[in-house]
Tab-separated table of C-alpha atoms in Angstrom:
chain	number	residue	atom	x	y	z
A	16	ASP	CA	-12.749	-26.258	-39.411
A	17	LYS	CA	-10.346	-29.011	-39.960
A	18	LEU	CA	-9.398	-30.941	-36.873
A	19	GLY	CA	-6.373	-33.005	-36.475
A	20	THR	CA	-2.894	-32.219	-37.862
A	21	THR	CA	-1.626	-30.976	-41.173
A	22	VAL	CA	1.819	-31.147	-42.664
A	23	GLU	CA	3.629	-28.556	-45.108
A	24	ARG	CA	6.958	-29.899	-46.551
A	25	ASP	CA	9.420	-28.089	-48.483
A	26	ILE	CA	8.185	-24.736	-47.880
A	27	GLU	CA	9.400	-22.161	-50.734
A	28	LEU	CA	12.348	-20.437	-48.631
A	29	GLY	CA	11.815	-17.424	-50.769
A	30	SER	CA	8.120	-16.932	-49.378
A	31	LEU	CA	9.557	-16.613	-46.109
A	32	ARG	CA	12.139	-13.799	-46.790
A	33	SER	CA	9.258	-10.934	-46.196
A	34	TYR	CA	8.377	-12.337	-42.753
A	35	ILE	CA	12.165	-12.212	-41.582
A	36	ASP	CA	12.403	-9.928	-38.420
A	37	TRP	CA	16.017	-8.933	-38.631
A	38	THR	CA	16.804	-7.318	-35.305
A	39	PRO	CA	17.685	-10.476	-33.418
A	40	PHE	CA	19.844	-11.441	-36.370
A	41	PHE	CA	22.277	-8.470	-35.057
A	42	HIS	CA	21.955	-9.774	-31.532
A	43	VAL	CA	23.816	-12.812	-32.566
A	44	TRP	CA	26.898	-10.636	-33.487
A	45	GLU	CA	26.278	-8.679	-30.184
A	46	LEU	CA	25.284	-5.562	-32.191
A	47	LYS	CA	22.295	-4.190	-30.013
A	48	GLY	CA	19.790	-2.119	-32.043
A	49	LYS	CA	16.831	-2.343	-33.936
A	50	TYR	CA	16.517	-2.876	-37.464
A	51	PRO	CA	16.645	-0.926	-39.769
A	52	SER	CA	17.643	2.220	-37.484
A	53	ILE	CA	20.798	0.118	-36.422
A	54	PHE	CA	22.356	1.298	-39.764
A	55	ASP	CA	22.412	4.677	-38.303
A	56	ASN	CA	24.329	3.864	-35.089
A	57	PRO	CA	27.654	6.432	-35.144
A	58	ASP	CA	29.547	3.423	-33.486
A	59	PHE	CA	28.757	0.079	-35.673
A	60	GLY	CA	26.199	1.229	-38.239
A	61	ASP	CA	28.692	0.556	-41.026
A	62	ALA	CA	29.478	-2.981	-39.576
A	63	ALA	CA	25.865	-3.770	-39.475
A	64	ARG	CA	25.361	-2.865	-42.944
A	65	GLU	CA	28.266	-4.857	-44.167
A	66	LEU	CA	27.004	-7.684	-42.322
A	67	TYR	CA	23.410	-7.432	-43.443
A	68	ASP	CA	24.460	-7.281	-47.076
A	69	ASN	CA	26.655	-10.220	-46.610
A	70	ALA	CA	23.416	-12.079	-45.213
A	71	GLN	CA	21.535	-11.255	-48.178
A	72	LEU	CA	24.277	-12.959	-50.357
A	73	ILE	CA	24.190	-16.039	-48.478
A	74	LEU	CA	20.507	-16.020	-48.154
A	75	ASP	CA	20.118	-15.636	-51.960
A	76	ARG	CA	22.168	-18.827	-52.435
A	77	ILE	CA	20.327	-20.711	-49.513
A	78	ILE	CA	17.022	-19.855	-51.284
A	79	ASP	CA	18.248	-19.968	-54.961
A	80	GLU	CA	20.267	-23.669	-54.536
A	81	LYS	CA	17.692	-24.912	-51.944
A	82	LEU	CA	20.278	-25.566	-49.607
A	83	LEU	CA	18.058	-25.789	-46.421
A	84	GLN	CA	14.433	-27.235	-45.869
A	85	ALA	CA	11.775	-25.758	-44.429
A	86	HIS	CA	8.823	-27.568	-43.151
A	87	ALA	CA	5.823	-27.150	-40.803
A	88	LEU	CA	3.138	-29.165	-38.676
A	89	PHE	CA	0.306	-27.935	-37.088
A	90	GLY	CA	-3.116	-29.024	-35.936
A	91	PHE	CA	-6.347	-27.886	-33.895
A	92	PHE	CA	-7.862	-30.036	-31.281
A	93	PRO	CA	-11.111	-29.905	-29.276
A	94	ALA	CA	-10.101	-28.365	-25.649
A	95	ASN	CA	-11.686	-26.880	-22.476
A	96	SER	CA	-9.694	-25.555	-19.443
A	97	ASP	CA	-10.008	-27.152	-15.887
A	98	GLY	CA	-8.834	-24.481	-13.384
A	99	ASP	CA	-5.046	-23.851	-14.792
A	100	ASP	CA	-4.994	-26.961	-16.876
A	101	VAL	CA	-5.928	-27.198	-20.739
A	102	ILE	CA	-7.691	-30.533	-21.325
A	103	VAL	CA	-7.497	-31.819	-25.292
A	104	TYR	CA	-10.130	-34.339	-26.107
A	105	SER	CA	-9.791	-37.297	-28.428
A	106	ASP	CA	-12.418	-36.060	-30.520
A	107	ASP	CA	-15.180	-33.160	-31.051
A	108	THR	CA	-17.788	-35.234	-29.017
A	109	ARG	CA	-15.842	-34.273	-26.043
A	110	THR	CA	-16.408	-37.428	-24.155
A	111	ARG	CA	-12.984	-38.758	-23.677
A	112	GLU	CA	-9.981	-36.843	-22.551
A	113	TRP	CA	-6.707	-37.369	-24.392
A	114	LEU	CA	-4.068	-35.393	-22.617
A	115	ARG	CA	-3.527	-32.108	-20.860
A	116	PHE	CA	-1.372	-29.190	-20.322
A	117	TYR	CA	-0.463	-27.776	-17.203
A	118	MET	CA	-0.140	-24.143	-17.204
A	119	LEU	CA	1.093	-21.597	-14.416
A	120	ARG	CA	-0.582	-18.509	-13.040
A	121	GLN	CA	1.342	-15.272	-12.466
A	122	GLN	CA	2.138	-14.632	-8.772
A	123	ILE	CA	2.498	-10.758	-9.127
A	124	ALA	CA	0.935	-8.219	-6.757
A	125	LYS	CA	-1.105	-6.276	-9.119
A	126	ALA	CA	-3.946	-3.519	-8.641
A	127	SER	CA	-7.355	-5.115	-7.717
A	128	ASP	CA	-8.794	-4.480	-11.165
A	129	LYS	CA	-5.689	-6.325	-13.072
A	130	PRO	CA	-5.994	-10.040	-13.348
A	131	ASN	CA	-2.973	-12.624	-12.786
A	132	TYR	CA	-3.002	-14.550	-15.944
A	133	SER	CA	-2.798	-18.082	-16.686
A	134	LEU	CA	-2.781	-19.340	-20.452
A	135	ALA	CA	-5.626	-21.587	-19.456
A	136	ASP	CA	-7.770	-18.259	-18.927
A	137	PHE	CA	-7.688	-18.075	-22.660
A	138	ILE	CA	-9.710	-21.097	-23.435
A	139	ALA	CA	-13.385	-21.805	-22.310
A	140	PRO	CA	-13.974	-23.581	-19.105
A	141	VAL	CA	-15.317	-27.238	-18.803
A	142	GLY	CA	-18.622	-26.204	-17.549
A	143	SER	CA	-19.180	-23.435	-19.997
A	144	GLU	CA	-21.125	-25.583	-22.826
A	145	VAL	CA	-18.688	-23.557	-25.292
A	146	LYS	CA	-16.765	-25.869	-27.596
A	147	ASP	CA	-13.206	-24.242	-27.607
A	148	TYR	CA	-10.167	-25.349	-29.497
A	149	LEU	CA	-6.466	-25.032	-29.080
A	150	GLY	CA	-3.916	-24.960	-31.687
A	151	ALA	CA	-0.451	-26.096	-31.919
A	152	PHE	CA	2.586	-26.049	-34.269
A	153	VAL	CA	6.097	-27.266	-34.626
A	154	VAL	CA	7.995	-25.640	-37.562
A	155	SER	CA	11.674	-25.985	-38.760
A	156	ALA	CA	14.136	-24.392	-41.297
A	157	GLY	CA	17.098	-26.112	-39.815
A	158	PHE	CA	16.969	-29.325	-42.016
A	159	GLY	CA	20.488	-29.114	-43.844
A	160	THR	CA	21.943	-26.293	-41.683
A	161	ASP	CA	24.343	-28.680	-39.972
A	162	GLU	CA	25.735	-30.142	-43.300
A	163	LEU	CA	26.115	-26.443	-44.903
A	164	ALA	CA	27.588	-25.130	-41.691
A	165	ALA	CA	30.142	-27.992	-41.607
A	166	GLN	CA	31.226	-27.168	-45.383
A	167	PHE	CA	32.033	-23.836	-44.253
A	168	GLU	CA	33.917	-24.927	-41.380
A	169	ALA	CA	36.085	-27.591	-43.407
A	170	ASP	CA	37.117	-24.284	-45.276
A	171	HIS	CA	37.920	-22.771	-42.300
A	172	ASP	CA	35.198	-19.948	-42.613
A	173	ASP	CA	33.854	-19.729	-39.265
A	174	TYR	CA	32.116	-16.614	-40.253
A	175	ASN	CA	29.731	-18.166	-42.563
A	176	SER	CA	29.263	-21.091	-40.455
A	177	ILE	CA	27.921	-18.512	-37.749
A	178	MET	CA	25.959	-16.661	-40.662
A	179	VAL	CA	24.341	-20.012	-41.911
A	180	LYS	CA	22.971	-20.815	-38.374
A	181	ALA	CA	21.682	-17.333	-37.766
A	182	LEU	CA	19.850	-17.427	-40.996
A	183	ALA	CA	18.342	-20.376	-40.261
A	184	ASP	CA	16.871	-19.287	-37.053
A	185	ARG	CA	15.607	-16.160	-38.870
A	186	LEU	CA	13.978	-18.379	-41.352
A	187	ALA	CA	12.394	-20.479	-38.730
A	188	GLU	CA	10.960	-17.760	-36.774
A	189	ALA	CA	9.721	-16.364	-40.091
A	190	LEU	CA	8.067	-19.649	-40.954
A	191	ALA	CA	6.466	-19.379	-37.547
A	192	GLU	CA	5.311	-15.936	-38.312
A	193	LYS	CA	3.915	-16.814	-41.858
A	194	LEU	CA	2.170	-19.957	-40.658
A	195	HIS	CA	0.479	-17.930	-37.869
A	196	GLU	CA	-0.934	-15.764	-40.473
A	197	GLU	CA	-2.253	-18.636	-42.349
A	198	VAL	CA	-3.775	-20.169	-39.357
A	199	ARG	CA	-5.560	-17.015	-38.322
A	200	GLN	CA	-7.112	-17.043	-41.723
A	201	HIS	CA	-8.089	-20.816	-41.397
A	202	TRP	CA	-9.689	-20.084	-38.081
A	203	GLY	CA	-11.747	-17.323	-39.710
A	204	TYR	CA	-10.712	-14.315	-37.530
A	205	GLY	CA	-7.734	-13.349	-39.480
A	206	LEU	CA	-9.775	-12.720	-42.821
A	207	GLU	CA	-10.164	-8.773	-42.105
A	208	GLU	CA	-6.237	-8.691	-41.437
A	209	HIS	CA	-4.133	-6.286	-43.710
A	210	LEU	CA	-0.939	-6.132	-41.967
A	211	THR	CA	2.553	-4.757	-42.997
A	212	THR	CA	5.627	-6.869	-42.277
A	213	ALA	CA	6.213	-4.351	-39.248
A	214	GLU	CA	2.610	-4.989	-38.081
A	215	LEU	CA	3.389	-8.589	-38.094
A	216	ILE	CA	6.722	-8.512	-36.049
A	217	LYS	CA	4.846	-6.168	-33.669
A	218	GLU	CA	2.233	-8.901	-33.492
A	219	ALA	CA	-0.444	-6.210	-33.848
A	220	TYR	CA	-3.119	-9.114	-34.609
A	221	ARG	CA	-5.509	-11.223	-32.535
A	222	GLY	CA	-4.467	-14.078	-30.876
A	223	ILE	CA	-0.804	-15.462	-29.516
A	224	ARG	CA	1.384	-18.504	-30.024
A	225	PRO	CA	3.287	-18.845	-26.744
A	226	ALA	CA	6.071	-21.615	-26.634
A	227	PRO	CA	6.897	-23.922	-23.606
A	228	GLY	CA	10.162	-22.302	-21.919
A	229	TYR	CA	9.223	-18.921	-22.683
A	230	PRO	CA	7.857	-16.555	-20.112
A	231	ALA	CA	3.727	-17.251	-20.034
A	232	CYS	CA	4.668	-20.798	-20.135
A	233	PRO	CA	8.201	-21.433	-18.594
A	234	ASP	CA	8.208	-25.270	-18.097
A	235	HIS	CA	10.059	-26.976	-20.903
A	236	THR	CA	8.368	-30.447	-20.056
A	237	GLU	CA	5.196	-29.362	-21.709
A	238	LYS	CA	6.960	-30.094	-25.041
A	239	ARG	CA	6.776	-33.657	-24.422
A	240	THR	CA	3.187	-33.386	-24.341
A	241	LEU	CA	3.465	-31.124	-27.262
A	242	TRP	CA	5.382	-33.823	-29.217
A	243	GLU	CA	2.522	-36.436	-28.149
A	244	LEU	CA	-0.206	-34.308	-29.370
A	245	LEU	CA	1.251	-33.517	-32.826
A	246	ASP	CA	3.091	-36.708	-33.361
A	247	VAL	CA	6.466	-34.660	-34.127
A	248	ASP	CA	8.708	-37.437	-34.319
A	249	ALA	CA	6.871	-39.390	-37.051
A	250	GLN	CA	5.577	-36.490	-38.841
A	251	LEU	CA	8.690	-34.301	-39.207
A	252	GLY	CA	11.336	-36.068	-37.500
A	253	ILE	CA	12.314	-33.019	-35.131
A	254	ARG	CA	13.764	-34.519	-31.811
A	255	LEU	CA	13.836	-33.425	-28.454
A	256	THR	CA	17.065	-33.733	-26.554
A	257	THR	CA	17.244	-34.937	-22.922
A	258	GLY	CA	17.341	-31.268	-21.908
A	259	LEU	CA	14.392	-30.612	-24.221
A	260	ALA	CA	16.125	-28.626	-26.789
A	261	MET	CA	15.012	-29.303	-30.415
A	262	ILE	CA	17.028	-30.827	-33.220
A	263	PRO	CA	17.602	-29.333	-35.572
A	264	ALA	CA	18.031	-26.319	-33.506
A	265	ALA	CA	16.538	-23.693	-35.993
A	266	SER	CA	13.012	-24.999	-35.022
A	267	VAL	CA	10.140	-23.131	-33.192
A	268	CYS	CA	7.083	-24.972	-31.424
A	269	GLY	CA	4.064	-23.617	-29.458
A	270	PHE	CA	0.355	-23.452	-29.042
A	271	TYR	CA	-2.364	-21.188	-30.941
A	272	PHE	CA	-4.831	-19.262	-28.609
A	273	SER	CA	-7.535	-17.615	-30.581
A	274	HIS	CA	-9.232	-15.725	-27.640
A	275	PRO	CA	-9.613	-11.863	-28.499
A	276	GLU	CA	-8.362	-11.175	-24.918
A	277	ALA	CA	-5.140	-13.582	-25.216
A	278	ARG	CA	-2.063	-11.912	-24.501
A	279	TYR	CA	1.620	-12.725	-23.566
A	280	PHE	CA	2.715	-12.240	-20.074
A	281	ASN	CA	5.388	-13.241	-17.555
A	282	VAL	CA	4.696	-15.784	-15.071
A	283	GLY	CA	7.491	-14.410	-12.949
A	284	LEU	CA	8.456	-15.925	-9.364
A	285	LEU	CA	6.820	-18.886	-8.083
A	286	GLY	CA	6.276	-19.778	-4.405
A	287	ARG	CA	6.960	-22.941	-3.077
A	288	ASP	CA	3.117	-23.536	-2.569
A	289	GLN	CA	2.617	-23.221	-6.304
A	290	ILE	CA	5.540	-25.442	-7.171
A	291	GLU	CA	4.169	-28.125	-5.086
A	292	SER	CA	0.454	-27.742	-6.464
A	293	TYR	CA	1.919	-27.823	-9.981
A	294	ALA	CA	4.163	-30.720	-9.312
A	295	ALA	CA	1.140	-32.725	-8.015
A	296	ARG	CA	-1.182	-31.625	-10.807
A	297	LYS	CA	1.791	-33.289	-13.266
A	298	GLY	CA	2.448	-36.217	-11.266
A	299	LEU	CA	6.090	-35.304	-10.778
A	300	ASN	CA	8.145	-34.588	-7.672
A	301	PRO	CA	8.771	-31.154	-6.879
A	302	GLU	CA	12.483	-31.457	-7.125
A	303	GLU	CA	12.075	-32.156	-10.548
A	304	ILE	CA	9.719	-29.215	-11.147
A	305	GLU	CA	12.043	-26.984	-9.513
A	306	HIS	CA	15.031	-28.286	-11.863
A	307	TRP	CA	12.975	-27.342	-14.800
A	308	LEU	CA	11.535	-24.130	-13.228
A	309	SER	CA	14.863	-22.901	-11.643
A	310	PRO	CA	14.863	-19.324	-13.004
A	311	ASN	CA	11.289	-18.929	-12.043
A	312	LEU	CA	11.739	-19.925	-8.479
A	313	GLY	CA	11.077	-17.115	-5.747
A	314	TYR	CA	12.714	-19.275	-3.012
A	315	SER	CA	15.870	-21.283	-2.516
A	316	PRO	CA	15.079	-24.864	-2.911
A	317	ASP	CA	16.388	-27.568	-0.090
């Protein structure tokens, strides 16, 4: 197993096409429905088909003329869990803690045999003697998007400007899917997979790739630690804004968990006691955590 980071630059855009999940593409245009059954919708099936056909023409141009650039950065790191924290070590001797990710635990009332999950549950605990690993990644298909969109806007072609941004988003998600497939094979447990595109989109495989800001890990500030872990600024030039959005926008980041039981879940609403405990673990004041986790607060802050 190769530890540390790997960079893949100028990934062939044509290799991403078969990994595209088209359903969210239609949501950009406020057409609700699943691909490909959306084409059968009696109200807007024809509009969806026309939109899709136009998207294919622009996508052909993007691929043939290399109008966008796609890059990927990923790595594997020695890790163990400490309660709801994931410790990452500086090397595989595991003698020095490098950094840690702070995870949150579900606070949902469940049947007694159903656990309340934390992402840290999917990494072996410190005292277990198990040498476990955490993966992490950042990908982008957004390099060149702003320039291409600006060309269309200069021609007063807002339709294709939006189209380019929507396609860049789809290519970035497709790259995240393709890279995860490669990573599962690299890790060994994905070598027996023989999945169709539909099965990939349904995530019918072992392992998960949750992202900071999403339901299982709703705190966007964990991206700062992810950027430190992968040295993203230096290696890929993808920046974080003060609001912790990614530039270029058509970028995806997250963690790789390989545990066979790893699953996605929603942390849900958090109580004041958990926010205070989480803030103390991170060394931040509770008000700052309340700001970043405002959609997850189960109480009204002072």
